[in-house]
Coordinates of C-alpha atoms in Angstrom, one line a residue:
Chain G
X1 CA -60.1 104.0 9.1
X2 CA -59.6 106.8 11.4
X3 CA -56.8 109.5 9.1
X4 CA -57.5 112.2 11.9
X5 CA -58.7 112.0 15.0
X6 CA -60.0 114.0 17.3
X7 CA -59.4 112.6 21.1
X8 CA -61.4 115.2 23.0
X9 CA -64.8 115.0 22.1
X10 CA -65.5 118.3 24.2
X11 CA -64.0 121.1 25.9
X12 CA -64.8 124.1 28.1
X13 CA -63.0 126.8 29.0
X14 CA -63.7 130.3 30.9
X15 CA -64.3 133.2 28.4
X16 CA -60.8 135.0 28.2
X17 CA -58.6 132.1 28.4
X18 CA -57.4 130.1 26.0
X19 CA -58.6 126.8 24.2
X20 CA -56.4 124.7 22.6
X21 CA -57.9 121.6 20.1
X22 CA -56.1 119.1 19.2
X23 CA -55.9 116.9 16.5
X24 CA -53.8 113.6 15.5
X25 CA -53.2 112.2 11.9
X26 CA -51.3 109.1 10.6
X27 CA -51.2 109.4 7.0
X28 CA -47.7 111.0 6.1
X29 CA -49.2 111.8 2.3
X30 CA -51.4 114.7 4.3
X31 CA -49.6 117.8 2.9
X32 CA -52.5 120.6 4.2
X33 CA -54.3 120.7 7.3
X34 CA -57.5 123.2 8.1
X35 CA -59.6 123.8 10.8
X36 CA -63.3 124.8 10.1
X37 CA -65.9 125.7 12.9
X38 CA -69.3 124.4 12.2
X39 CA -72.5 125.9 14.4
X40 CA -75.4 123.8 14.7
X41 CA -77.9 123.7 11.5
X42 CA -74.5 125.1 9.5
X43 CA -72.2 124.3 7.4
X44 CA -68.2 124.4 8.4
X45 CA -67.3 127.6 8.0
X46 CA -63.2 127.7 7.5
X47 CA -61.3 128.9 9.9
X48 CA -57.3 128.6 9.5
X49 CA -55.0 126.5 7.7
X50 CA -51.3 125.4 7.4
X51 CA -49.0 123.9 4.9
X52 CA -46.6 120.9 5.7
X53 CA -43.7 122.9 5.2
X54 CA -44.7 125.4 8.3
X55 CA -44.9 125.0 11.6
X56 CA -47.1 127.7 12.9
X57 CA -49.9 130.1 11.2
X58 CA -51.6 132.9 13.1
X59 CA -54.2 134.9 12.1
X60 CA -55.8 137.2 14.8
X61 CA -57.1 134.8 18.0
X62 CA -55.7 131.7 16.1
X63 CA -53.0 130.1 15.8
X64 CA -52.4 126.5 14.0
X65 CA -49.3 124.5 15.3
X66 CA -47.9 121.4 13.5
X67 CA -45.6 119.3 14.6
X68 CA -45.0 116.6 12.1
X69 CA -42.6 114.4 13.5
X70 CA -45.4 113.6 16.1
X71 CA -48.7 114.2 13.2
X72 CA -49.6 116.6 15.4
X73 CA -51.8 119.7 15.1
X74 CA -53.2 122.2 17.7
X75 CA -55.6 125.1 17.3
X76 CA -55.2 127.9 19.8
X77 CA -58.0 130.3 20.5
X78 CA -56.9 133.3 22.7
X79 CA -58.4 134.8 24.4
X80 CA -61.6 132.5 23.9
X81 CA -65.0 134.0 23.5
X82 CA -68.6 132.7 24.0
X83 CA -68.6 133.4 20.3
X84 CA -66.3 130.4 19.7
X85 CA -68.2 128.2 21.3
X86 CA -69.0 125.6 18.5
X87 CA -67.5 122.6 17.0
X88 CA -64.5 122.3 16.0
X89 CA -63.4 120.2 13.0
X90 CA -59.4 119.6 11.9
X91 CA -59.3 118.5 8.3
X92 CA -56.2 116.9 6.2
X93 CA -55.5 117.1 2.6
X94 CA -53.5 114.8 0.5
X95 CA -52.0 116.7 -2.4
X96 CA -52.4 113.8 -5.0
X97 CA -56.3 113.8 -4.2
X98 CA -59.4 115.9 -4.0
X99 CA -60.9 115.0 -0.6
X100 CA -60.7 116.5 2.6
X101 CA -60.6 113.9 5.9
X102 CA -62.3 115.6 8.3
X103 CA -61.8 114.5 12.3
X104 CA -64.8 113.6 14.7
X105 CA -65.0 116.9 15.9
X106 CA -64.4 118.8 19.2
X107 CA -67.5 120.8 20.6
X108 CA -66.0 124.0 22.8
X109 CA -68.1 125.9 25.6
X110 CA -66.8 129.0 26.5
X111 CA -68.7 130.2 29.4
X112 CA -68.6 133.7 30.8
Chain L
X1 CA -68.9 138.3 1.0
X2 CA -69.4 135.1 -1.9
X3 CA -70.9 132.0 -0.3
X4 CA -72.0 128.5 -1.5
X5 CA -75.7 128.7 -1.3
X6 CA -77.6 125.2 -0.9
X7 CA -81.7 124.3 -1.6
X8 CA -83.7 123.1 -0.2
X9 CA -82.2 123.5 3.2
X10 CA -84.7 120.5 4.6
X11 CA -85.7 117.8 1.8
X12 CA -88.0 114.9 2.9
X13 CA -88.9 111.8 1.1
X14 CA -90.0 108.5 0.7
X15 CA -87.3 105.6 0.7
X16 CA -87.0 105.0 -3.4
X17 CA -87.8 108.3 -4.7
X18 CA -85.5 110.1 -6.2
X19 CA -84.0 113.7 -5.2
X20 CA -81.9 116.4 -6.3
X21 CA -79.6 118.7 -4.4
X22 CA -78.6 122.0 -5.5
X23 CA -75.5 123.9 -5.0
X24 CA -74.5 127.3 -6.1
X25 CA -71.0 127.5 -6.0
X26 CA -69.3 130.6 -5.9
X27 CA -68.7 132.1 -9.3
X28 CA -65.1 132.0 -9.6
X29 CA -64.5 128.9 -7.9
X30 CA -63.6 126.0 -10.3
X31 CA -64.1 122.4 -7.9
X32 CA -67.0 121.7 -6.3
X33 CA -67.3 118.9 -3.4
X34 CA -70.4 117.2 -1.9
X35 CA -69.5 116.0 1.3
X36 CA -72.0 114.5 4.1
X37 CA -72.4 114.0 7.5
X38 CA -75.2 111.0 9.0
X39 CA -76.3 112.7 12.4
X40 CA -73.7 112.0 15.3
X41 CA -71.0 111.2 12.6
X42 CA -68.4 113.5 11.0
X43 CA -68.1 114.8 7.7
X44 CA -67.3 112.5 4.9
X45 CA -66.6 113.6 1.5
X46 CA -68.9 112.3 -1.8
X47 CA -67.7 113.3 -4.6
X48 CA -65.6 116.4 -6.7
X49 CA -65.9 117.6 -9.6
X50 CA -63.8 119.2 -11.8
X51 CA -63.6 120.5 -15.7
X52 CA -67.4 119.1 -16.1
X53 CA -66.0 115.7 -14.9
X54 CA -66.2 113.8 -11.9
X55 CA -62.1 114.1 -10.5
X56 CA -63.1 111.4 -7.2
X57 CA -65.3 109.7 -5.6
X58 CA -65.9 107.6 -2.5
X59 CA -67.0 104.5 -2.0
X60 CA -70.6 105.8 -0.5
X61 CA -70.6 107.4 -3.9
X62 CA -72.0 104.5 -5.7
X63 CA -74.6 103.9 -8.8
X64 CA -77.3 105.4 -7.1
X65 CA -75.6 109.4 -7.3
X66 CA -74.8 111.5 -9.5
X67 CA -73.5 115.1 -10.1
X68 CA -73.7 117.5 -12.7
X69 CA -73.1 121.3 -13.3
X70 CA -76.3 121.8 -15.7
X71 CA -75.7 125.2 -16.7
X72 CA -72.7 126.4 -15.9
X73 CA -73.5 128.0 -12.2
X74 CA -75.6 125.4 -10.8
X75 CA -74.2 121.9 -9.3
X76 CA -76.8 119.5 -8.8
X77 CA -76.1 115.9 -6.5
X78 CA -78.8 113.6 -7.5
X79 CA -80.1 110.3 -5.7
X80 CA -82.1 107.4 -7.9
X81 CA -83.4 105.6 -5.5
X82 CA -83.2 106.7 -2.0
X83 CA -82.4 104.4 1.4
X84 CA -83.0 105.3 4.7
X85 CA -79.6 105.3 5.6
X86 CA -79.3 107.9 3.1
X87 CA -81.0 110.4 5.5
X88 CA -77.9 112.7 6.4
X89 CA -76.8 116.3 6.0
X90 CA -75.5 117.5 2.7
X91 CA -72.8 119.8 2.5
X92 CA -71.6 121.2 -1.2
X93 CA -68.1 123.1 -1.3
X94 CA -66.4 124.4 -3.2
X95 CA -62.2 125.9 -4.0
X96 CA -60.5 128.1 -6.4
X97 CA -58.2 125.2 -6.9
X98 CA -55.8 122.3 -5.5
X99 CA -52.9 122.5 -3.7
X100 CA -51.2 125.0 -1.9
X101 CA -53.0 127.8 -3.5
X102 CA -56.7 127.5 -3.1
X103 CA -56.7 124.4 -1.2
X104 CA -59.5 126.4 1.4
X105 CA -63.1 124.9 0.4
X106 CA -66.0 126.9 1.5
X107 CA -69.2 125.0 2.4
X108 CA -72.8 125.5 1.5
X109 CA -75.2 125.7 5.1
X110 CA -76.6 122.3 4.1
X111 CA -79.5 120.3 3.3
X112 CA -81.2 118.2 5.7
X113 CA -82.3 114.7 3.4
X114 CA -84.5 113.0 5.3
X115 CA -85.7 109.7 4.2
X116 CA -88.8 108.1 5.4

């Protein structure tokens, strides 16, 4: 029962430019979405979130797009630093529970 | 900067033993999560716990867990009798609230469980 997926199970992009990770979902009841960034031997570490009722949140380098006519999210990382190479996980919340559904993950490499 | 703090961060032991996870929360954070994630796998929420009660639970979260917040500051995720296919990371979270104010839930590094 994949909630949110994840198609890209990598990506790698040249330090400066940007990275954009997607994610899909199919549960209309999803109200929240966040993106946490998990480094290896770490917990997720949370990154950026957005409500149902936006469309776009930036904060600094990111920026979360939704597009919920399509149960779409993006993360956009710009410009992309080795720093941010890790994985990436998109998470959905269902107001009328407790749980987070997290995605598969996406790992990003940016190289110099 | 408050952050969830987990121990042990590696735990090993022998299949039908049992083991306890502990979780400091951050102090002013009132639901707490265990989540985990079986190597190669993504994360998959346990349990969470709310007003000294359990508020949901998964179907992994069966007879053989339980949680409790012993002493106010502590949140503990206990195993009877452990499997190997318990052997996963542990992750223990935890919000300000629900909804649209709070929602964010801040993760503990982890604890490695690995059954043998």
């Amino acid at each position: 029962d994949q909630q949110v997926k994840q198609n890209s199970p990598s990506l790698s992009v040249q330090e400066g430019r940007i990275s954009i990770l997607n994610c899909d979902y199919t549960n209309s009841m999803f109200d929240y979405f966040l993106w946490y960034k998990k480094y290896p031997a770490e917990g997720p570490t949370f990154l950026i979130s957005i409500s149902s009722i936006k469309d776009k949140n930036e904060d600094g380098r990111f920026t979360v797009f939704l597009n919920k006519s399509a149960k779409h999210l993006s993360l956009h990382i710009v410009p992309s630093q080795p720093g941010d190479s890790a994985v990436y996980f998109c998470a959905a919340r269902d107001l009328n529970t407790d749980k987070l559904i997290f995605g598969t993950g996406t790992r990003l490499q940016v190289f110099p | 900067e408050p952050e969830v703090t987990q121990t042990p961060s590696h735990q090993v032991t022998q299949m039908g033993q049992e083991v306890i996870l502990r979780c400091v929360p951050i102090s002013n954070h009132l639901y707490f999560y265990w989540y985990r994630q079986i190597l190669g796998q993504k994360v998959e929420f346990l349990v969470s716990f709310y007003n000294n009660e359990i508020s949901e639970k998964s179907e992994i979260f069966d007879d053989q867990f339980s949680v409790e917040r012993p002493d106010g500051s502590n949140f503990t995720l206990k195993i009877r009798s452990t499997k190997l296919e318990d052997s996963a990371m542990y992750f223990c979270a935890s919000s300000v609230g629900r909804g649209r104010v709070g929602t964010e839930a801040f993760f503990g590094q982890g604890t490695r469980l690995t059954v043998v």
